[in-house]
Amino acid sequence: MVSTKKIGRPRGFDEDEALWAAVNVFWAKGYDGASMKDLTEAMGINSPSLYASFGDKRALYLKAIDRYVSNDACAPLVAFEGEPDIDKAVRAFMEASIDYATSHESGTRGCFLSSCVSTTAGEFDVVRSLLCRAIEETDARLAARFELEKARNMLPADFPSEERARLMFDLRQGHVFRARAGMAPEAMKRDLDHRVRMVLA
C-alpha cells in the first residue's frame, strides 16, 4: 500500500545563521525599529518560514537574545581566559571589549545586550531574567579566573574576586557606552594601564 502522507519539505536555511542575522538587525535597529521585512531580508527567508521556525517577532526576538546570551565565545571573556598572565589578561579583556564594541563585523556599535536588549527589559519580564543571567554568568567567569590565580599564589589570598569581577564588567559597559557615542578606540585605550591597576590593586 502506497502512503499518501506528504513528506514535509526540508528547511532550506541554517537556523543558527538566521538567528545571528536577526541578532544583528535587532542590534542595529532596536526591537521597535526592526521590521519584519528587515528581518526576513537579513535572514534570507520568507515570512511563512520565519513564523514556522521562530514564531512572531516577539518570539524571534527572545530566541535571538537567548542565542546571544548562550554564546560562550564572547571575545572579551575568551581573551581574558586565554591569556596566562593575569595582568595581561585583564588588559586583553578591556582591549577586546573596546574592539568588539567599535569594530563588530556587523557594523553595529556597543553591545547587543546593553544597546538593544536592556531597553526592552521593562516590556518583557523574560528579557529582564535573560539580562540578569548574562550578568551573573559573566561575573562568575571573571571571578573564577581570579580565584584560579589566588590558588596559584599569583594574587593575594584576600583578593576580592567577586568585587573585582563586577568592576571589570562595569568598566566594560562604560567602554560600550563610549563606543555607542562614537568615540575612537584609540582614545578609549589611552588609560587602560590605569584601569588594569584599578582591577588588580
mmCIF file of C-alpha atoms in Angstrom:
data_model
loop_
_atom_site.group_PDB
_atom_site.id
_atom_site.type_symbol
_atom_site.label_atom_id
_atom_site.label_comp_id
_atom_site.label_asym_id
_atom_site.label_seq_id
_atom_site.Cartn_x
_atom_site.Cartn_y
_atom_site.Cartn_z
ATOM 1 C CA MET A 1 0.000 0.000 0.000
ATOM 2 C CA VAL A 2 1.427 3.364 -1.018
ATOM 3 C CA SER A 3 1.248 6.029 1.670
ATOM 4 C CA THR A 4 -0.364 9.289 0.603
ATOM 5 C CA LYS A 5 1.066 11.206 3.564
ATOM 6 C CA LYS A 6 3.087 14.182 2.383
ATOM 7 C CA ILE A 7 6.637 14.426 3.485
ATOM 8 C CA GLY A 8 7.475 17.832 4.941
ATOM 9 C CA ARG A 9 9.823 19.916 2.855
ATOM 10 C CA PRO A 10 13.265 20.261 4.431
ATOM 11 C CA ARG A 11 14.175 23.726 5.611
ATOM 12 C CA GLY A 12 16.385 25.459 3.112
ATOM 13 C CA PHE A 13 18.284 27.586 5.602
ATOM 14 C CA ASP A 14 20.548 27.311 8.607
ATOM 15 C CA GLU A 15 18.536 28.261 11.701
ATOM 16 C CA ASP A 16 21.600 29.302 13.688
ATOM 17 C CA GLU A 17 22.847 31.593 10.935
ATOM 18 C CA ALA A 18 19.356 33.027 10.569
ATOM 19 C CA LEU A 19 19.194 33.737 14.301
ATOM 20 C CA TRP A 20 22.525 35.546 14.223
ATOM 21 C CA ALA A 21 21.254 37.606 11.300
ATOM 22 C CA ALA A 22 18.224 38.521 13.405
ATOM 23 C CA VAL A 23 20.504 39.494 16.286
ATOM 24 C CA ASN A 24 22.330 41.930 14.003
ATOM 25 C CA VAL A 25 19.085 43.502 12.787
ATOM 26 C CA PHE A 26 17.732 43.986 16.321
ATOM 27 C CA TRP A 27 21.161 45.211 17.409
ATOM 28 C CA ALA A 28 21.306 47.871 14.711
ATOM 29 C CA LYS A 29 17.657 48.983 14.702
ATOM 30 C CA GLY A 30 16.279 48.018 18.105
ATOM 31 C CA TYR A 31 13.205 45.892 18.706
ATOM 32 C CA ASP A 32 10.692 48.533 17.659
ATOM 33 C CA GLY A 33 12.728 49.725 14.691
ATOM 34 C CA ALA A 34 13.263 46.262 13.193
ATOM 35 C CA SER A 35 10.507 45.484 10.688
ATOM 36 C CA MET A 36 9.549 42.014 9.545
ATOM 37 C CA LYS A 37 10.853 42.994 6.104
ATOM 38 C CA ASP A 38 14.219 43.904 7.634
ATOM 39 C CA LEU A 39 14.327 40.575 9.426
ATOM 40 C CA THR A 40 13.295 38.309 6.556
ATOM 41 C CA GLU A 41 15.720 40.004 4.163
ATOM 42 C CA ALA A 42 18.645 39.711 6.578
ATOM 43 C CA MET A 43 17.777 36.120 7.500
ATOM 44 C CA GLY A 44 17.319 35.095 3.871
ATOM 45 C CA ILE A 45 13.880 33.574 4.418
ATOM 46 C CA ASN A 46 10.283 34.496 3.682
ATOM 47 C CA SER A 47 7.633 35.381 6.248
ATOM 48 C CA PRO A 48 5.962 31.928 6.342
ATOM 49 C CA SER A 49 9.326 30.274 7.032
ATOM 50 C CA LEU A 50 10.116 32.794 9.753
ATOM 51 C CA TYR A 51 6.789 32.242 11.513
ATOM 52 C CA ALA A 52 7.030 28.455 11.116
ATOM 53 C CA SER A 53 10.560 28.275 12.546
ATOM 54 C CA PHE A 54 10.671 31.081 15.084
ATOM 55 C CA GLY A 55 7.144 32.342 15.710
ATOM 56 C CA ASP A 56 6.186 36.004 15.629
ATOM 57 C CA LYS A 57 8.535 38.970 16.018
ATOM 58 C CA ARG A 58 8.439 38.833 19.814
ATOM 59 C CA ALA A 59 9.266 35.117 19.861
ATOM 60 C CA LEU A 60 12.100 35.651 17.370
ATOM 61 C CA TYR A 61 13.481 38.478 19.487
ATOM 62 C CA LEU A 62 13.536 36.322 22.611
ATOM 63 C CA LYS A 63 15.203 33.458 20.729
ATOM 64 C CA ALA A 64 17.785 35.866 19.329
ATOM 65 C CA ILE A 65 18.583 37.121 22.838
ATOM 66 C CA ASP A 66 18.857 33.583 24.175
ATOM 67 C CA ARG A 67 21.184 32.634 21.327
ATOM 68 C CA TYR A 68 23.397 35.622 22.016
ATOM 69 C CA VAL A 69 23.467 35.004 25.768
ATOM 70 C CA SER A 70 24.221 31.294 25.266
ATOM 71 C CA ASN A 71 27.260 32.038 23.128
ATOM 72 C CA ASP A 72 30.296 31.043 25.198
ATOM 73 C CA ALA A 73 32.693 32.535 22.650
ATOM 74 C CA CYS A 74 32.356 36.107 23.959
ATOM 75 C CA ALA A 75 35.501 37.806 22.624
ATOM 76 C CA PRO A 76 36.473 39.711 25.825
ATOM 77 C CA LEU A 77 35.974 36.634 28.016
ATOM 78 C CA VAL A 78 37.904 34.416 25.606
ATOM 79 C CA ALA A 79 40.746 36.947 25.641
ATOM 80 C CA PHE A 80 40.682 37.092 29.452
ATOM 81 C CA GLU A 81 40.586 33.339 29.964
ATOM 82 C CA GLY A 82 43.140 32.590 27.251
ATOM 83 C CA GLU A 83 45.979 34.865 28.421
ATOM 84 C CA PRO A 84 48.194 33.088 31.021
ATOM 85 C CA ASP A 85 49.488 36.256 32.698
ATOM 86 C CA ILE A 86 46.760 37.859 34.831
ATOM 87 C CA ASP A 87 47.926 41.454 34.255
ATOM 88 C CA LYS A 88 47.947 40.902 30.505
ATOM 89 C CA ALA A 89 44.641 39.027 30.784
ATOM 90 C CA VAL A 90 42.841 41.977 32.370
ATOM 91 C CA ARG A 91 44.249 44.307 29.720
ATOM 92 C CA ALA A 92 43.306 41.847 26.957
ATOM 93 C CA PHE A 93 39.747 41.768 28.293
ATOM 94 C CA MET A 94 39.464 45.538 28.128
ATOM 95 C CA GLU A 95 41.105 45.811 24.714
ATOM 96 C CA ALA A 96 38.798 43.121 23.340
ATOM 97 C CA SER A 97 35.805 44.895 24.900
ATOM 98 C CA ILE A 98 36.723 48.104 23.099
ATOM 99 C CA ASP A 99 37.494 46.374 19.804
ATOM 100 C CA TYR A 100 34.262 44.364 19.944
ATOM 101 C CA ALA A 101 32.226 47.475 20.708
ATOM 102 C CA THR A 102 33.804 49.613 17.989
ATOM 103 C CA SER A 103 34.659 47.192 15.176
ATOM 104 C CA HIS A 104 31.988 44.499 15.123
ATOM 105 C CA GLU A 105 31.705 42.738 11.769
ATOM 106 C CA SER A 106 28.038 43.720 11.503
ATOM 107 C CA GLY A 107 28.929 47.415 11.655
ATOM 108 C CA THR A 108 26.920 47.930 14.845
ATOM 109 C CA ARG A 109 28.449 49.672 17.846
ATOM 110 C CA GLY A 110 28.233 48.840 21.501
ATOM 111 C CA CYS A 111 26.930 45.569 22.909
ATOM 112 C CA PHE A 112 23.705 43.862 21.880
ATOM 113 C CA LEU A 113 22.564 43.422 25.478
ATOM 114 C CA SER A 114 23.255 46.963 26.643
ATOM 115 C CA SER A 115 22.472 48.760 23.379
ATOM 116 C CA CYS A 116 19.253 46.981 22.480
ATOM 117 C CA VAL A 117 18.064 44.339 24.909
ATOM 118 C CA SER A 118 18.289 46.469 28.056
ATOM 119 C CA THR A 119 15.886 48.995 26.533
ATOM 120 C CA THR A 120 13.121 46.364 26.402
ATOM 121 C CA ALA A 121 13.635 44.897 29.870
ATOM 122 C CA GLY A 122 10.563 46.754 31.090
ATOM 123 C CA GLU A 123 8.414 45.351 28.282
ATOM 124 C CA PHE A 124 9.190 41.651 28.641
ATOM 125 C CA ASP A 125 9.754 40.027 32.023
ATOM 126 C CA VAL A 126 11.717 37.226 30.399
ATOM 127 C CA VAL A 127 14.164 39.787 28.978
ATOM 128 C CA ARG A 128 14.943 41.009 32.473
ATOM 129 C CA SER A 129 15.649 37.411 33.502
ATOM 130 C CA LEU A 130 17.920 36.853 30.496
ATOM 131 C CA LEU A 131 19.865 40.035 31.280
ATOM 132 C CA CYS A 132 20.330 39.000 34.898
ATOM 133 C CA ARG A 133 21.501 35.584 33.779
ATOM 134 C CA ALA A 134 24.018 37.084 31.352
ATOM 135 C CA ILE A 135 25.412 39.428 34.001
ATOM 136 C CA GLU A 136 25.649 36.715 36.653
ATOM 137 C CA GLU A 137 27.338 34.250 34.301
ATOM 138 C CA THR A 138 29.865 36.842 33.165
ATOM 139 C CA ASP A 139 30.635 37.833 36.759
ATOM 140 C CA ALA A 140 31.107 34.164 37.641
ATOM 141 C CA ARG A 141 33.533 33.506 34.780
ATOM 142 C CA LEU A 142 35.598 36.570 35.646
ATOM 143 C CA ALA A 143 35.671 35.728 39.359
ATOM 144 C CA ALA A 144 36.621 32.104 38.622
ATOM 145 C CA ARG A 145 39.774 33.267 36.846
ATOM 146 C CA PHE A 146 40.745 35.428 39.811
ATOM 147 C CA GLU A 147 40.148 32.503 42.162
ATOM 148 C CA LEU A 148 42.400 30.358 39.983
ATOM 149 C CA GLU A 149 45.145 32.965 40.228
ATOM 150 C CA LYS A 150 44.752 33.041 44.007
ATOM 151 C CA ALA A 151 45.160 29.255 44.101
ATOM 152 C CA ARG A 152 48.360 29.678 42.082
ATOM 153 C CA ASN A 153 49.583 32.352 44.548
ATOM 154 C CA MET A 154 49.624 34.904 41.734
ATOM 155 C CA LEU A 155 47.096 37.059 43.590
ATOM 156 C CA PRO A 156 46.826 37.687 47.355
ATOM 157 C CA ALA A 157 44.651 35.262 49.304
ATOM 158 C CA ASP A 158 42.359 38.120 50.310
ATOM 159 C CA PHE A 159 41.918 39.422 46.756
ATOM 160 C CA PRO A 160 38.184 40.283 46.371
ATOM 161 C CA SER A 161 37.468 38.190 43.274
ATOM 162 C CA GLU A 162 33.735 38.810 43.048
ATOM 163 C CA GLU A 163 34.004 42.551 43.627
ATOM 164 C CA ARG A 164 36.746 42.958 41.010
ATOM 165 C CA ALA A 165 34.786 40.799 38.575
ATOM 166 C CA ARG A 166 31.850 43.194 38.888
ATOM 167 C CA LEU A 167 34.213 46.152 38.463
ATOM 168 C CA MET A 168 35.561 44.656 35.224
ATOM 169 C CA PHE A 169 32.054 44.096 33.922
ATOM 170 C CA ASP A 170 31.056 47.671 34.760
ATOM 171 C CA LEU A 171 34.203 49.070 33.137
ATOM 172 C CA ARG A 172 33.348 47.080 30.047
ATOM 173 C CA GLN A 173 29.874 48.610 29.957
ATOM 174 C CA GLY A 174 31.459 52.053 30.174
ATOM 175 C CA HIS A 175 33.518 51.206 27.098
ATOM 176 C CA VAL A 176 30.338 50.088 25.351
ATOM 177 C CA PHE A 177 28.618 53.379 26.157
ATOM 178 C CA ARG A 178 31.555 55.382 24.833
ATOM 179 C CA ALA A 179 31.630 53.266 21.684
ATOM 180 C CA ARG A 180 27.924 53.835 21.157
ATOM 181 C CA ALA A 181 28.613 57.574 21.340
ATOM 182 C CA GLY A 182 31.158 57.201 18.532
ATOM 183 C CA MET A 183 34.384 57.660 20.479
ATOM 184 C CA ALA A 184 37.516 56.396 18.743
ATOM 185 C CA PRO A 185 39.009 53.147 20.110
ATOM 186 C CA GLU A 186 42.462 54.735 20.290
ATOM 187 C CA ALA A 187 41.172 57.383 22.696
ATOM 188 C CA MET A 188 39.421 54.751 24.799
ATOM 189 C CA LYS A 189 42.624 52.724 25.166
ATOM 190 C CA ARG A 190 44.818 55.546 26.446
ATOM 191 C CA ASP A 191 44.223 54.897 30.139
ATOM 192 C CA LEU A 192 43.993 51.103 30.101
ATOM 193 C CA ASP A 193 47.118 50.718 32.248
ATOM 194 C CA HIS A 194 45.409 52.732 34.991
ATOM 195 C CA ARG A 195 42.254 50.632 34.713
ATOM 196 C CA VAL A 196 44.224 47.402 34.906
ATOM 197 C CA ARG A 197 45.827 48.662 38.119
ATOM 198 C CA MET A 198 42.391 49.531 39.485
ATOM 199 C CA VAL A 199 41.220 45.966 38.966
ATOM 200 C CA LEU A 200 44.312 44.242 40.330
ATOM 201 C CA ALA A 201 45.216 46.606 43.178
#
